[in-house]
Amino acid sequence: MADAIISRSISLSLCIFALLFIEVSSASNVTYDSRSLIIDGQRKLLFSASIHYPRSVPAMWPGLVKAAKEGGVDAIETYVFWNGHELSPGNYYFEGRYDLVKFVRIVREAGLYLILRIGPFVAAEWNFGGIPVWLHYVPGTVFRTDSEPFKRHMQNFITYIVNKMKSEKFFASQGGPIILAQVENEYGDIERVYGEGGKPYAMWAASMALSQNIGVPWIMCQQYDAPDPVINTCNSFYCDQFKPNSPNKPKIWTENWPGWFRTFGSKVPQRTPEDIAYAVARFFQKGGSLNNYYMYHGGTNFGRTSGGPFITTSYDYDAPIDEYGIPRFPKWGHLKQLHEAIKLCEHTLLHGEPASLSLGPAQEADIYTDNSGTCAAFIANMDEENDKIIHFRNASYHVPAWSVSILPDCNNVAFNTAKVGFQTSVVEMVPEDLRSSSHTGSKGLQWDMFVEKAGIWGTTDFSANGLVDHINSTRDTTDYLWYTTSLLVNENEGFLGKGTQPILVVSSKGHALHAFVNQKLQASGSGNSSKPTFDFKCPIALKAGRNEISLLSMTVGLQNGGPFYEWVGAGISSVKIEGFNNGTIDLSSSSWTYKIGLEGEHLKIYQANGLNNVKWQSTADPPRISLSHGTRQL
């Protein structure tokens, strides 16, 4: 009996201990007025952090959320990725990195709110903007306009997600963490391009969202005509001058970009912590109520999720938490101090009367005073080059160029956005010295490689007279499509045996290709993020008799946004060979055979259970690609 009592006592103690360290965020009522969101009757000034669950692995989620909370945020924001969840019509997936329910639970247990941007179009530098490729091939479908098939599938998905959240009691109206939901995404800038289908679609999306009865407000970012009660919000580097489209709506910043995404071949984009802090302080100085960092942790575009084209697998975004989950100093620490200073002003900012005071040609103060006489002020120096001594309320303040000083009591400076108090830390990736077994005295490495056959391997998938679109052929099941044809060369052609070579001329809608003649690599070409299409010329080696021309077309992430983006194609559009006795031969309308994907993909050699499916060739050194001829861009 004594043992049982001791056991119960220990169990009770463990439960109490667990409760002390598990904070469960909950709310029962979320509304809004012109000043802010109102949660359980209290106006709230909120900082939010974008962390996309599929861009990190589940084991990282608790640490990421914890680091965000320690950085002073109140909420986590994420998109919902349609093409990651509905793999084919009605076939849903919510496992692994796509376990949305697990992610929301982790946020709830951390004591944070959640902003759910269902979209379901997300852009987000994500493949096809997050919309499933299969939807493009549903007859009569046009994305993001007054298209009945698109609207039907979009509503079905949003309803599915909403019901999934409701079943877990995740909405604040059910006592859960979700305080806002978003429908559509940055549509206002392109609405007019869709003509008569644009505005009706936007209004339908808002009405459909409201019909879901989730009990919390809906938002539409960059949607200038968002109908009441849907809140329109701002996405930009600076949103201090943004005004909602109704005096009854709060000022919300859904995407404050602390950096930018990276494309292949470009420099690493960066944004200083001083500039981010300046933008945030100005936003709250001018009546802002909710600031969300996009991204707070960017993470990684795993698998084939990168959009673009040519967006890198790294989605680090120069965010406050880096790609590997490590706080980035001084950015993370500087913003943490900023949040603390602004939170000191919360009650006064949300309840006080604002007044603006000019203090110079590019200097001003905004003062908030509530009924009790409590005062908070922001002093801004918008001069980008010159520090200023600013006189305010019988005191002098040194305000550096392009900075804001925050005075929670209208007297003492709690924080200045240009004064960074944290040291810079740099994470270095140190390469291992991996030597091959050819080095004497080194244990080294043994390499095995699988050599792909250039051109058609196995059974031909289809044939056609002419060149086909890459995406329409692969339906994005792979990045690779083989185009193969043959060419008969007469023995009397002038280039044979005389040291001259014919010239292969290729035009491509994108994104990259390798050109082979008779199984030998001749040249490679690619576009880039600003111009995915490309042309190239290269000399090739042809022989008398039949020659096999094989072109491997490759995609590097599909379009992720823009008007009618789903109609942007890829693949080879023209193939010619110059230098024949009779001039140029155009192969574009010839008979071509096609093979979708690489043989190694089909054999799944990238998986452990596929390693034994092929014959591997051992080598002491990893293979290197060398071209017999360089390419010349047209």
XYZ file of C-alpha atoms in Angstrom:
634
model
C 0.000 0.000 0.000
C 2.843 2.340 0.857
C 4.469 1.574 -2.511
C 1.241 2.442 -4.320
C 0.983 5.791 -2.503
C 4.607 6.610 -3.383
C 3.973 5.661 -7.020
C 0.900 7.910 -7.220
C 2.844 10.734 -5.586
C 5.669 10.443 -8.128
C 3.190 10.327 -11.007
C 1.405 13.439 -9.720
C 4.727 15.237 -9.329
C 5.730 14.352 -12.880
C 2.400 15.635 -14.210
C 2.807 18.925 -12.361
C 6.399 19.206 -13.654
C 5.223 18.598 -17.229
C 2.469 21.196 -16.929
C 4.991 23.765 -15.776
C 6.958 23.351 -18.993
C 4.166 22.885 -21.518
C 2.398 26.118 -22.353
C -0.730 25.567 -24.388
C -1.905 28.627 -26.303
C -5.638 28.977 -26.419
C -8.227 31.574 -27.209
C -11.958 31.509 -27.414
C -12.773 34.656 -29.345
C -10.873 36.579 -32.031
C -12.268 39.736 -33.597
C -10.724 43.026 -34.662
C -11.164 46.744 -34.791
C -9.204 49.525 -36.463
C -6.351 49.217 -33.960
C -5.590 45.501 -33.802
C -6.828 41.963 -33.455
C -8.892 41.521 -30.291
C -8.241 38.184 -28.583
C -10.557 37.289 -25.724
C -11.536 40.932 -25.368
C -7.981 42.309 -25.349
C -6.303 44.233 -28.145
C -3.029 42.531 -29.079
C 0.181 43.804 -30.629
C 1.748 40.758 -32.269
C 5.026 39.559 -33.756
C 4.843 36.513 -35.988
C 7.448 34.220 -37.535
C 7.092 32.332 -40.818
C 8.279 28.741 -40.495
C 7.127 26.395 -43.276
C 6.737 22.860 -41.985
C 7.800 21.075 -45.233
C 11.010 23.126 -45.403
C 12.455 21.425 -42.343
C 12.218 17.939 -40.882
C 9.808 17.160 -38.017
C 12.676 16.607 -35.565
C 13.611 20.266 -36.060
C 10.134 21.708 -35.463
C 10.217 21.939 -31.649
C 13.623 23.624 -31.680
C 12.626 26.081 -34.395
C 9.445 27.072 -32.579
C 11.327 27.375 -29.288
C 13.996 29.614 -30.863
C 11.292 31.786 -32.419
C 9.538 32.161 -29.081
C 12.806 33.049 -27.357
C 13.268 35.660 -30.084
C 10.143 37.397 -28.878
C 7.447 36.269 -31.308
C 3.845 35.581 -30.369
C 2.764 33.529 -33.375
C 4.020 31.134 -36.027
C 2.846 31.571 -39.600
C 2.837 28.915 -42.328
C 1.407 28.254 -45.742
C -0.477 25.041 -46.463
C 1.072 23.338 -49.491
C -1.671 21.906 -51.689
C 0.562 19.922 -54.051
C 2.327 18.311 -51.099
C -0.957 17.188 -49.562
C -3.246 16.211 -52.468
C -1.010 14.020 -54.603
C -3.837 13.153 -56.978
C -7.531 14.082 -56.846
C -8.823 12.965 -53.445
C -5.533 11.247 -52.527
C -4.274 13.089 -49.447
C -0.935 12.886 -47.651
C -0.108 14.241 -44.187
C 2.970 12.298 -43.122
C 6.617 13.188 -42.500
C 7.436 16.758 -43.422
C 3.799 17.257 -44.405
C 2.384 16.375 -40.981
C 0.536 19.656 -40.559
C -1.387 18.458 -37.503
C 1.833 17.598 -35.665
C 3.298 21.000 -36.538
C 0.258 22.877 -35.205
C 0.339 20.819 -32.019
C 3.968 21.783 -31.448
C 3.092 25.460 -31.897
C 0.169 25.116 -29.495
C 2.253 23.363 -26.873
C 4.842 26.139 -27.079
C 2.165 28.624 -26.057
C 2.150 30.469 -29.405
C -0.632 31.460 -31.759
C -0.730 30.248 -35.363
C -1.566 32.039 -38.617
C -2.652 29.540 -41.281
C -2.266 30.736 -44.865
C -4.309 28.107 -46.691
C -4.208 29.883 -50.046
C -4.125 27.363 -51.573
C -1.988 29.177 -54.171
C 1.130 30.118 -52.213
C 3.801 31.263 -54.730
C 6.523 30.958 -52.041
C 9.239 30.025 -54.562
C 7.596 26.604 -54.408
C 7.135 24.316 -57.411
C 4.076 25.379 -59.460
C 3.154 27.863 -56.735
C 1.857 25.029 -54.573
C -0.974 24.064 -56.931
C -0.899 20.407 -58.026
C 0.296 19.903 -61.603
C -2.482 17.393 -62.172
C -5.050 20.179 -61.855
C -3.696 21.824 -65.018
C -4.848 18.772 -66.971
C -8.415 18.728 -65.659
C -10.450 19.797 -68.725
C -11.526 23.437 -68.739
C -9.262 24.475 -65.864
C -7.604 27.876 -65.730
C -5.823 28.701 -62.489
C -6.882 31.587 -60.245
C -9.782 32.960 -62.246
C -13.522 32.444 -62.606
C -12.990 28.865 -63.783
C -15.494 26.369 -62.425
C -13.156 23.330 -62.327
C -10.457 25.333 -60.567
C -12.881 26.795 -58.026
C -14.382 23.369 -57.329
C -11.037 21.742 -56.588
C -9.831 24.770 -54.627
C -12.949 24.776 -52.449
C -12.692 21.031 -51.888
C -9.110 21.375 -50.671
C -9.751 24.370 -48.422
C -12.781 22.630 -46.929
C -10.692 19.513 -46.325
C -8.004 21.497 -44.504
C -10.529 23.491 -42.484
C -12.338 20.332 -41.415
C -9.024 18.732 -40.465
C -8.211 21.724 -38.259
C -11.714 21.724 -36.789
C -11.496 18.029 -35.952
C -8.382 18.798 -33.878
C -10.060 21.852 -32.296
C -7.247 24.046 -33.593
C -9.193 27.229 -34.322
C -9.234 29.863 -31.589
C -13.019 29.703 -31.611
C -12.551 26.115 -30.365
C -9.896 27.045 -27.826
C -7.016 26.375 -30.222
C -4.032 28.420 -31.465
C -5.195 29.482 -34.966
C -6.117 33.164 -34.810
C -6.103 34.030 -38.530
C -6.540 32.187 -41.829
C -5.669 33.370 -45.311
C -7.371 32.688 -48.624
C -5.634 33.363 -51.967
C -2.292 35.160 -52.031
C -1.039 38.416 -53.578
C -3.799 38.388 -56.187
C -4.533 42.109 -56.159
C -1.499 42.975 -58.292
C -2.589 40.703 -61.152
C -6.374 40.681 -60.774
C -6.901 43.023 -63.747
C -4.793 40.784 -66.028
C -7.481 38.115 -65.740
C -10.023 40.503 -67.217
C -13.655 39.713 -66.513
C -12.692 36.599 -64.539
C -10.428 38.395 -62.059
C -12.606 40.325 -59.637
C -15.460 37.756 -59.573
C -12.904 35.095 -58.643
C -11.416 37.216 -55.848
C -14.867 37.963 -54.434
C -15.842 34.294 -54.735
C -12.684 33.256 -52.858
C -13.511 35.643 -49.999
C -17.142 34.499 -49.842
C -16.183 30.825 -49.997
C -13.679 31.304 -47.174
C -16.217 33.071 -44.967
C -18.688 30.229 -45.549
C -16.270 27.849 -43.807
C -17.366 29.284 -40.424
C -14.012 28.936 -38.694
C -14.775 31.555 -36.050
C -11.614 33.642 -36.660
C -10.929 36.415 -39.197
C -9.812 35.757 -42.753
C -7.076 37.792 -44.427
C -6.101 38.392 -48.064
C -2.615 39.819 -48.566
C -2.062 42.387 -51.323
C -5.811 42.263 -52.079
C -6.778 45.903 -52.364
C -10.494 45.192 -52.806
C -10.863 42.547 -50.077
C -14.530 42.723 -49.042
C -15.628 43.155 -45.435
C -15.059 41.448 -43.109
C -11.938 40.000 -44.800
C -8.813 41.986 -43.857
C -6.440 43.106 -46.605
C -2.779 43.089 -45.595
C 0.637 44.253 -46.799
C 3.659 42.346 -48.195
C 6.847 44.368 -48.737
C 10.219 45.425 -47.363
C 8.472 48.462 -45.843
C 4.800 48.717 -44.877
C 4.687 51.851 -42.686
C 2.702 53.755 -45.342
C 0.226 50.933 -45.949
C -3.421 51.636 -45.114
C -6.172 48.986 -45.005
C -9.043 49.431 -47.441
C -11.461 50.116 -44.598
C -11.114 52.331 -41.495
C -12.512 49.415 -39.491
C -9.635 47.034 -40.290
C -6.295 46.772 -38.462
C -2.946 47.359 -40.132
C -1.310 43.941 -40.669
C 2.028 43.130 -42.329
C 1.910 39.529 -43.539
C 5.329 39.459 -45.212
C 8.248 41.488 -43.895
C 11.209 40.188 -45.891
C 14.365 39.968 -43.707
C 16.326 38.770 -46.719
C 15.470 37.176 -50.036
C 15.524 33.817 -51.772
C 18.479 32.718 -53.861
C 18.658 31.597 -57.477
C 21.381 29.517 -59.088
C 24.260 31.669 -60.295
C 23.256 34.740 -58.298
C 24.819 36.411 -55.292
C 23.608 35.587 -51.793
C 20.922 38.200 -50.943
C 21.227 39.840 -47.542
C 19.434 42.490 -45.508
C 20.966 44.149 -42.487
C 19.362 43.783 -39.050
C 19.437 47.576 -38.720
C 17.260 48.036 -41.807
C 14.787 45.336 -40.765
C 14.474 46.858 -37.291
C 13.987 50.313 -38.832
C 11.163 49.005 -41.035
C 9.441 47.259 -38.111
C 9.704 50.285 -35.821
C 8.303 52.549 -38.546
C 5.416 50.146 -39.072
C 4.373 50.268 -35.424
C 5.126 53.985 -35.276
C 2.483 54.455 -37.972
C -0.229 52.358 -36.352
C 0.760 48.806 -37.231
C -0.531 45.971 -35.093
C 0.866 42.661 -36.442
C 4.235 42.089 -38.095
C 5.135 38.725 -39.632
C 8.682 37.942 -40.748
C 8.768 36.080 -44.048
C 10.914 34.116 -43.407
C 11.953 33.741 -39.762
C 13.353 30.330 -40.664
C 13.520 29.688 -44.410
C 14.836 26.147 -44.344
C 15.398 23.873 -47.321
C 13.548 23.067 -50.538
C 13.750 19.298 -50.237
C 13.331 16.932 -53.165
C 11.797 18.665 -56.175
C 9.908 21.375 -54.295
C 11.982 24.359 -55.518
C 10.040 26.629 -57.817
C 11.334 29.308 -60.052
C 12.738 28.167 -62.267
C 16.334 28.119 -60.987
C 15.543 28.703 -57.305
C 18.103 26.941 -55.143
C 17.427 24.082 -52.776
C 18.531 26.372 -49.949
C 15.727 28.666 -48.812
C 17.832 30.253 -46.084
C 16.424 33.734 -46.857
C 19.063 35.374 -44.614
C 16.425 34.780 -41.934
C 16.865 35.271 -38.155
C 17.155 31.468 -37.851
C 19.376 30.016 -40.559
C 18.755 27.037 -42.812
C 20.170 24.626 -40.220
C 18.058 25.924 -37.337
C 20.766 28.067 -35.720
C 19.927 31.648 -34.632
C 21.737 34.113 -36.891
C 23.577 36.802 -34.956
C 23.318 39.700 -34.723
C 19.980 39.608 -36.603
C 18.085 37.278 -34.229
C 19.291 39.109 -31.107
C 18.760 42.614 -32.510
C 15.165 41.825 -33.436
C 14.582 40.205 -30.029
C 15.568 43.464 -28.339
C 13.376 45.396 -30.771
C 10.380 43.224 -29.872
C 10.982 43.774 -26.163
C 11.119 47.553 -26.601
C 7.950 47.720 -28.702
C 6.088 45.433 -26.312
C 6.772 48.007 -23.569
C 4.592 50.364 -25.611
C 1.828 47.846 -26.397
C -1.017 49.171 -24.255
C -0.339 52.792 -25.127
C -0.018 52.080 -28.870
C -3.283 50.157 -28.987
C -5.340 52.439 -26.730
C -3.710 55.866 -26.926
C -4.473 58.704 -29.303
C -1.739 59.230 -31.912
C -0.183 62.569 -32.815
C 2.552 63.261 -35.360
C 5.200 65.961 -35.011
C 7.614 67.174 -37.694
C 11.125 67.643 -36.307
C 13.026 68.420 -39.517
C 13.022 67.818 -43.281
C 13.396 64.048 -42.781
C 12.749 63.706 -39.064
C 9.516 63.170 -37.193
C 8.018 61.835 -33.995
C 4.792 59.966 -33.385
C 3.374 60.203 -29.874
C 0.664 58.008 -28.361
C -1.101 59.092 -25.167
C -3.845 57.145 -23.406
C -6.553 58.307 -20.998
C -4.342 57.768 -17.967
C -1.672 60.064 -19.384
C 0.730 57.235 -20.236
C 2.855 58.209 -23.194
C 4.996 56.364 -25.770
C 6.913 57.878 -28.664
C 8.902 56.950 -31.765
C 11.490 59.402 -33.091
C 12.502 58.687 -36.687
C 15.441 59.976 -38.682
C 14.663 59.115 -42.299
C 17.859 60.693 -43.616
C 19.803 57.786 -45.132
C 23.245 59.337 -44.635
C 23.345 61.810 -41.762
C 22.976 61.355 -38.013
C 20.884 64.024 -36.318
C 20.559 65.635 -32.896
C 16.804 65.886 -32.456
C 15.136 68.073 -29.868
C 11.967 66.555 -28.445
C 10.052 67.522 -25.299
C 12.812 69.657 -23.834
C 15.457 66.978 -24.372
C 18.035 66.218 -27.059
C 18.435 62.820 -28.689
C 21.169 61.523 -30.980
C 19.359 59.580 -33.707
C 21.627 57.878 -36.269
C 20.878 58.004 -39.985
C 17.993 55.792 -41.112
C 16.939 54.802 -37.619
C 14.115 55.006 -35.104
C 14.449 55.567 -31.366
C 11.723 53.986 -29.219
C 10.732 55.829 -26.035
C 8.172 53.758 -24.075
C 7.694 56.640 -21.609
C 8.253 59.525 -24.079
C 11.456 60.276 -22.211
C 13.996 57.418 -22.113
C 15.253 55.605 -25.189
C 14.734 51.868 -24.752
C 16.045 50.953 -28.194
C 17.465 52.494 -31.343
C 17.195 50.453 -34.527
C 20.707 51.372 -35.767
C 22.554 50.439 -32.574
C 23.308 46.725 -32.631
C 24.305 45.247 -29.303
C 24.994 41.692 -30.433
C 28.177 40.303 -31.920
C 28.114 38.834 -35.411
C 28.447 35.063 -35.659
C 29.269 33.224 -38.855
C 28.638 29.530 -39.375
C 31.374 28.008 -41.513
C 30.893 24.803 -43.441
C 34.285 23.092 -43.253
C 34.839 20.480 -45.981
C 36.249 17.114 -45.028
C 39.472 16.031 -46.702
C 38.053 13.024 -48.508
C 40.880 11.430 -50.432
C 40.432 8.692 -52.958
C 42.083 5.294 -52.585
C 44.657 6.284 -55.216
C 46.498 8.359 -52.583
C 49.280 6.303 -51.023
C 48.875 5.734 -47.313
C 45.287 6.923 -47.224
C 42.372 4.704 -46.398
C 40.477 6.711 -48.997
C 37.108 6.196 -50.605
C 35.872 3.735 -53.171
C 33.411 5.158 -55.688
C 30.759 3.221 -57.542
C 28.908 4.779 -60.425
C 25.981 3.958 -62.664
C 26.284 5.066 -66.291
C 23.050 6.157 -67.931
C 22.444 5.255 -71.546
C 22.082 8.389 -73.663
C 18.763 8.415 -75.461
C 16.056 5.786 -75.364
C 16.549 3.140 -72.725
C 14.008 0.387 -72.291
C 10.758 0.794 -74.182
C 9.933 4.047 -75.958
C 7.214 5.971 -74.120
C 5.824 7.609 -77.264
C 6.764 8.965 -80.678
C 5.692 12.111 -82.472
C 6.390 14.044 -85.612
C 7.883 17.182 -84.128
C 9.013 18.456 -80.752
C 6.679 18.202 -77.768
C 6.386 20.343 -74.656
C 8.417 18.948 -71.763
C 5.934 19.635 -68.950
C 2.913 18.368 -70.880
C 4.811 15.140 -71.507
C 6.221 14.462 -68.031
C 3.388 16.055 -65.994
C 6.227 16.998 -63.611
C 6.743 13.401 -62.507
C 10.442 13.900 -63.296
C 12.823 16.668 -64.338
C 14.039 14.703 -67.356
C 12.748 14.028 -70.870
C 14.771 12.386 -73.651
C 14.226 13.628 -77.236
C 15.812 11.215 -79.765
C 15.922 11.133 -83.546
C 18.250 9.799 -86.228
C 19.990 11.478 -89.128
C 21.418 9.821 -92.237
C 24.665 11.442 -93.471
C 25.851 10.843 -97.034
C 29.490 9.938 -97.615
C 29.951 12.955 -99.887
C 29.136 15.583 -97.263
C 31.834 18.244 -97.298
C 32.592 18.162 -93.580
C 33.543 14.456 -93.569
C 37.279 13.840 -93.377
C 38.187 17.515 -93.891
C 38.575 18.719 -90.294
C 35.400 20.816 -90.344
C 32.327 20.025 -88.315
C 28.631 20.720 -88.695
C 26.980 23.007 -86.149
C 24.091 21.934 -83.915
C 21.665 24.814 -83.288
C 19.114 24.313 -80.514
C 16.400 26.560 -79.116
C 14.746 25.679 -75.807
C 11.840 27.074 -73.817
C 13.859 26.009 -70.761
C 15.443 25.105 -68.578
C 18.574 23.099 -69.455
C 19.777 20.313 -71.734
C 22.616 17.971 -72.635
C 23.195 17.170 -76.310
C 24.513 13.724 -77.323
C 25.502 12.401 -80.736
C 25.994 8.661 -81.031
C 26.046 8.308 -77.237
C 28.754 10.952 -76.762
C 28.131 14.217 -74.943
C 28.653 17.168 -77.281
C 27.490 20.214 -75.359
C 25.248 21.537 -72.598
C 23.126 24.662 -72.328
C 20.819 26.331 -69.834
C 18.812 29.432 -69.142
C 18.722 31.340 -65.870
C 16.212 32.730 -63.398
C 15.626 35.928 -65.360
C 15.490 34.207 -68.763
C 14.696 30.475 -68.633
C 14.644 30.203 -72.439
C 17.954 29.818 -74.230
C 19.629 29.084 -77.569
C 23.017 27.635 -78.295
C 25.293 26.526 -81.115
C 28.034 23.926 -80.924
C 30.107 21.893 -83.373
C 29.271 18.192 -83.340
C 30.920 15.009 -84.602
C 28.853 13.209 -87.263
C 29.830 10.125 -89.241
C 28.791 8.772 -92.615
C 25.651 6.711 -92.272
C 23.067 6.788 -89.522
C 23.636 9.083 -86.518
C 21.615 9.152 -83.328
C 20.807 12.631 -81.967
C 19.706 12.511 -78.306
C 18.815 15.593 -76.337
C 18.165 15.372 -72.601
C 15.825 18.203 -71.590
C 15.792 19.154 -67.920
C 13.532 21.330 -65.792
C 14.869 23.194 -62.747
C 11.699 23.978 -60.806
C 8.443 25.032 -62.454
C 6.996 28.556 -62.528
C 5.653 29.544 -59.125
C 3.629 32.637 -59.947
C 2.534 35.342 -62.350
C -0.612 35.628 -64.483
C -1.488 32.392 -66.304
C 1.807 30.898 -65.153
C 0.566 27.336 -65.606
C 0.724 27.803 -69.377
C 4.462 28.545 -69.393
C 6.078 25.530 -70.994
C 9.539 24.006 -71.117
C 11.570 21.801 -73.402
C 13.099 21.967 -76.856
C 11.383 24.062 -79.518
C 13.801 23.934 -82.449
C 16.698 21.715 -83.619
C 18.778 22.447 -86.708
C 22.167 21.389 -88.046
C 24.207 23.768 -90.181
C 27.057 22.908 -92.540
C 25.632 20.384 -94.997
C 26.222 20.598 -98.740
C 22.633 21.705 -99.191
C 22.738 24.160 -96.282
C 20.862 23.752 -92.997
C 18.838 20.676 -92.067
C 15.830 21.363 -89.841
C 15.041 18.409 -87.582
C 12.235 20.153 -85.693
C 9.481 18.379 -87.649
C 11.264 15.055 -87.898
C 10.076 11.876 -86.245
C 11.214 11.898 -82.604
C 10.984 9.190 -79.986
C 10.591 10.108 -76.329
C 11.500 8.593 -72.985
C 10.291 10.116 -69.717
C 12.853 10.192 -66.918
C 16.237 8.593 -66.370
C 16.779 4.873 -66.071
C 18.369 5.375 -62.647
C 15.193 7.116 -61.473
C 13.012 4.241 -62.631
C 15.301 1.749 -60.918
C 15.240 3.897 -57.764
C 19.002 3.726 -57.312
C 18.720 6.698 -54.934
C 16.953 4.444 -52.422
C 18.614 1.752 -50.333
C 16.365 -0.951 -51.769
C 17.286 0.112 -55.305
C 21.041 -0.135 -54.989
C 21.092 -3.724 -56.202
C 18.923 -3.037 -59.243
C 21.862 -2.027 -61.458
C 25.401 -3.018 -62.240
C 27.749 -0.568 -60.572
C 31.158 0.338 -61.967
C 33.911 0.810 -59.399
C 36.400 3.641 -59.711
C 39.050 5.222 -57.500
C 37.951 8.750 -58.385
C 34.472 10.195 -58.854
C 33.567 10.774 -62.512
C 33.937 14.211 -64.008
C 32.061 15.541 -67.011
C 34.246 16.943 -69.770
C 32.855 18.341 -73.011
C 34.649 17.734 -76.261
C 33.368 21.105 -77.423
C 32.313 24.240 -75.606
C 29.051 26.023 -76.266
C 28.575 29.458 -77.694
C 25.493 31.409 -76.701
C 23.593 32.935 -79.601
